[in-house]
mmCIF file of C-alpha atoms in Angstrom:
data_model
loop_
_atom_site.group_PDB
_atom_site.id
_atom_site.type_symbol
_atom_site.label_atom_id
_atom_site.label_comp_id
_atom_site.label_asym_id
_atom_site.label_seq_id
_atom_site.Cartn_x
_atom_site.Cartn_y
_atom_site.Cartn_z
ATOM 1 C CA UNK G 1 -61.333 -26.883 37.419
ATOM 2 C CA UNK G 2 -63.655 -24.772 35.837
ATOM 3 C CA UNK G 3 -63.148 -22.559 32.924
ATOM 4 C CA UNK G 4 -64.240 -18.754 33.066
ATOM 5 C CA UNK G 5 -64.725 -16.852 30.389
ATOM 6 C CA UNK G 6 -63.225 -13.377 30.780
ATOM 7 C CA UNK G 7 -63.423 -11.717 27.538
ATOM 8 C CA UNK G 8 -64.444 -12.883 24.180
ATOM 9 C CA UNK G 9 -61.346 -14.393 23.483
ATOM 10 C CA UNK G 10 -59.886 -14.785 26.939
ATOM 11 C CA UNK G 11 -60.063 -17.109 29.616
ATOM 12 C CA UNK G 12 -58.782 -17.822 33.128
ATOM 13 C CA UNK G 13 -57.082 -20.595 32.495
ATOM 14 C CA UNK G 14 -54.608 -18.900 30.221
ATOM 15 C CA UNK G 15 -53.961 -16.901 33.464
ATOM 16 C CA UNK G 16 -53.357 -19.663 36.217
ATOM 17 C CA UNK G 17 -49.800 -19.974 37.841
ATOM 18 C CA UNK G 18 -48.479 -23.105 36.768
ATOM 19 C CA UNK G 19 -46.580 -24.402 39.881
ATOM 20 C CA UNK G 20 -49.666 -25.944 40.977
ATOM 21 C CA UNK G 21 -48.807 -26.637 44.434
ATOM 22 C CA UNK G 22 -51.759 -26.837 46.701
ATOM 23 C CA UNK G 23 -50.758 -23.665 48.850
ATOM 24 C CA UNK G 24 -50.408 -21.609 45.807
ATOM 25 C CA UNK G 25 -50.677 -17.891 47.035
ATOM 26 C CA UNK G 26 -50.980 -16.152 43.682
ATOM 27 C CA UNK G 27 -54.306 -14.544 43.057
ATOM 28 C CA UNK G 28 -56.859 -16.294 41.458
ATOM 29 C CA UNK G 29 -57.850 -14.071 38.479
ATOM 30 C CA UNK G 30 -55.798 -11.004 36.508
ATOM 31 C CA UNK G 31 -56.736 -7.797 36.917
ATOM 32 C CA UNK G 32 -59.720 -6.508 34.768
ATOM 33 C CA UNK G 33 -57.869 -3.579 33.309
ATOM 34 C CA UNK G 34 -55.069 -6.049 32.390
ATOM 35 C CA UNK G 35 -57.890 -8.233 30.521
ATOM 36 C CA UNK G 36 -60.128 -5.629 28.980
ATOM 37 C CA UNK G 37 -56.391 -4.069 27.267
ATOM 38 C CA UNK G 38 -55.754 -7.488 25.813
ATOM 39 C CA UNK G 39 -59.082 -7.960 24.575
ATOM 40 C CA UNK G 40 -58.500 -4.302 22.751
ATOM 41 C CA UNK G 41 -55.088 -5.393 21.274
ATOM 42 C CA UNK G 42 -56.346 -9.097 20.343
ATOM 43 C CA UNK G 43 -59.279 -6.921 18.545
ATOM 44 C CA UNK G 44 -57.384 -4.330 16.637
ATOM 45 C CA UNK G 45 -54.301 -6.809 15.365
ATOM 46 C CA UNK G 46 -57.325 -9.206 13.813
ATOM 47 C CA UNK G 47 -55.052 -12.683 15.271
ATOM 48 C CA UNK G 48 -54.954 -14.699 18.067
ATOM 49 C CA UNK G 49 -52.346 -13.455 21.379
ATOM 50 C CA UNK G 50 -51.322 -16.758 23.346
ATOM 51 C CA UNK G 51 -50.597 -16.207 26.538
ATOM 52 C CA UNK G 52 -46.935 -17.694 27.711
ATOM 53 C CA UNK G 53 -47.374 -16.468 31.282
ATOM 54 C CA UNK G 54 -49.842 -14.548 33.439
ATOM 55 C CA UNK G 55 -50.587 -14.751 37.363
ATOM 56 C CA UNK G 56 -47.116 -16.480 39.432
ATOM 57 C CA UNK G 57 -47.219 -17.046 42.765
ATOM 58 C CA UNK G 58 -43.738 -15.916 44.582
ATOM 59 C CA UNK G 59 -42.267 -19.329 44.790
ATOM 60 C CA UNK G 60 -43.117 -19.974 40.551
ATOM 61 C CA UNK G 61 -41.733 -16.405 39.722
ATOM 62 C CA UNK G 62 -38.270 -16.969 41.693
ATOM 63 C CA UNK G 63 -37.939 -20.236 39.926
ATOM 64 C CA UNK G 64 -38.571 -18.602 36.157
ATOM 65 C CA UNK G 65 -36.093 -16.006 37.308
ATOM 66 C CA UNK G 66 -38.523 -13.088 37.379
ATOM 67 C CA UNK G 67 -38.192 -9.983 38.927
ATOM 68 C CA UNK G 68 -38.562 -8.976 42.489
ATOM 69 C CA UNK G 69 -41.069 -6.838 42.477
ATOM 70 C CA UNK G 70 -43.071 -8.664 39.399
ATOM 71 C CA UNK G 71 -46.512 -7.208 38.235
ATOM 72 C CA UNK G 72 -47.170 -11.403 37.433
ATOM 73 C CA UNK G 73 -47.022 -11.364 41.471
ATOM 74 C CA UNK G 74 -50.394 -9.420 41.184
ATOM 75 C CA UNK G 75 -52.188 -10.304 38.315
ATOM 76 C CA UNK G 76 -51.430 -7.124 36.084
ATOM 77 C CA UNK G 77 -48.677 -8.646 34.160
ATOM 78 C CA UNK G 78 -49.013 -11.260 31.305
ATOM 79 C CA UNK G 79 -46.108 -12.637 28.285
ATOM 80 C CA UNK G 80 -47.364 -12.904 25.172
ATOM 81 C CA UNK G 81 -45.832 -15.788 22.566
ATOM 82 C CA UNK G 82 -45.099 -13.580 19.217
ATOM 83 C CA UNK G 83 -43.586 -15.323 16.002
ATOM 84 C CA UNK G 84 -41.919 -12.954 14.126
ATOM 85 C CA UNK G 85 -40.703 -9.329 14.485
ATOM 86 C CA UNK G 86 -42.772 -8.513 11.964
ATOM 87 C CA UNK G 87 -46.216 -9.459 14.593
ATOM 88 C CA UNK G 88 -43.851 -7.616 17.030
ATOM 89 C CA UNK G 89 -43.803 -4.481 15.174
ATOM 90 C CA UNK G 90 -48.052 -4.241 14.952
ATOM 91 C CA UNK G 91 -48.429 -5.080 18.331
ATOM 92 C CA UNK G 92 -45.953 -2.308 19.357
ATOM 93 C CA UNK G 93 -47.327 0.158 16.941
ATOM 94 C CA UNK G 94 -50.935 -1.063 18.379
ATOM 95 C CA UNK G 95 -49.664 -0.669 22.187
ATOM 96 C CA UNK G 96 -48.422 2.799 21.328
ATOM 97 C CA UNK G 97 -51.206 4.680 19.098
ATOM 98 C CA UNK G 98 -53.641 3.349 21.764
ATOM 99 C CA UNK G 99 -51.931 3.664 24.501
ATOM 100 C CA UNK G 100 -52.864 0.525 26.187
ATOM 101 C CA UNK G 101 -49.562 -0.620 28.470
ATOM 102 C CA UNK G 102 -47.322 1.569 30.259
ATOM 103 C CA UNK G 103 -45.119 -1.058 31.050
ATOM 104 C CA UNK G 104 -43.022 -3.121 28.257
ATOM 105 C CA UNK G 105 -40.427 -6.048 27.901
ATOM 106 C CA UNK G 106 -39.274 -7.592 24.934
ATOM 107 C CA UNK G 107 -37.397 -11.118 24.874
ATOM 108 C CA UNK G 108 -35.303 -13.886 23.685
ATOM 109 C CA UNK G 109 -37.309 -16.668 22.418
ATOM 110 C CA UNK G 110 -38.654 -19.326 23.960
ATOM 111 C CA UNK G 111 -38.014 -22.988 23.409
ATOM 112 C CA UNK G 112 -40.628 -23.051 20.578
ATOM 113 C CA UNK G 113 -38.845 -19.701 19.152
ATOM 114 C CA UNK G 114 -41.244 -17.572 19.749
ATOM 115 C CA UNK G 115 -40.263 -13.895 20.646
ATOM 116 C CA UNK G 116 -41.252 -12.834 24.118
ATOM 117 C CA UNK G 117 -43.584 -9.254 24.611
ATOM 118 C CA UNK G 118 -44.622 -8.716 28.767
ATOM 119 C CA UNK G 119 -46.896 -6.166 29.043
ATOM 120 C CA UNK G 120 -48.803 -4.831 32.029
ATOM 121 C CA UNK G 121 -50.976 -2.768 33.829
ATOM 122 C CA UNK G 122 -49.330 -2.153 37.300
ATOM 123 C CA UNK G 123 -49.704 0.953 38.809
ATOM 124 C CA UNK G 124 -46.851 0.587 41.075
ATOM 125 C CA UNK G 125 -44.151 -0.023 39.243
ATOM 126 C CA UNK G 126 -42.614 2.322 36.907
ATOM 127 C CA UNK G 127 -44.170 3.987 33.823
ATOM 128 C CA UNK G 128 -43.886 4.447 30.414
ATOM 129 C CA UNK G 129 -40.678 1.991 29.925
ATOM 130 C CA UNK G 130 -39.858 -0.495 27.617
ATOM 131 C CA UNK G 131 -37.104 -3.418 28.875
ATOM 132 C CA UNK G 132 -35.033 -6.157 26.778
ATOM 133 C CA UNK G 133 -34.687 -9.506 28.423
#
């Protein structure tokens, strides 16, 4: 497949549901908002944000154990791979003098110990709340 460049340091790709599966139903790009927030956060912290998860289709979300309704259902949701609570804190403090999510979840870590951060831009979910996994 081809690669499309969203922002200057985003691209689809890091977006894509991984199931797969032919019949994949989950939308085919993230939501610009989502994107164009990232791109302001990657900007201001000065270091890379890798993307753990972004767009899920239903079938991929049920088997990561995600929430029913999930903003990664419609694009406006993506998990960002943070090392230390130290990156946490500026990303938080970043978030919250610019006011760029309204929606955020912070994790266990992964398998390669990384500290989970979901933000997103959904409009139908609830505001202005923060979540622990």
């Amino acid at each position: 497949p081809t690669i499309t460049q969203l922002s200057a340091h985003f691209s689809d790709t890091e977006f894509r549901c991984p199931c797969r599966a032919d019949d994949c139903s989950a939308p085919t790009l993230p939501n610009p908002r989502l994107i164009d927030r990232l791109e302001t956060l990657r900007v201001v912290v000065g270091k890379p944000i890798v993307i753990t998860s972004g767009i899920r289709c239903a079938a991929y979300n049920r088997f990561v154990g995600g929430e029913e309704p999930s903003a990664h259902l419609t694009g406006d949701a993506a998990d960002l791979a943070v090392d230390t609570s130290r990156d946490v804190y500026w990303l938080l403090r970043t978030i919250l003098q610019r006011d760029l999510f309204h929606r955020i979840g912070y994790g266990r870590r992964d398998r390669d110990k990384n500290i989970t951060l979901h933000v997103d831009v959904s409009e139908s979910l609830p505001q202005r709340v923060v979540w622990t996994y």
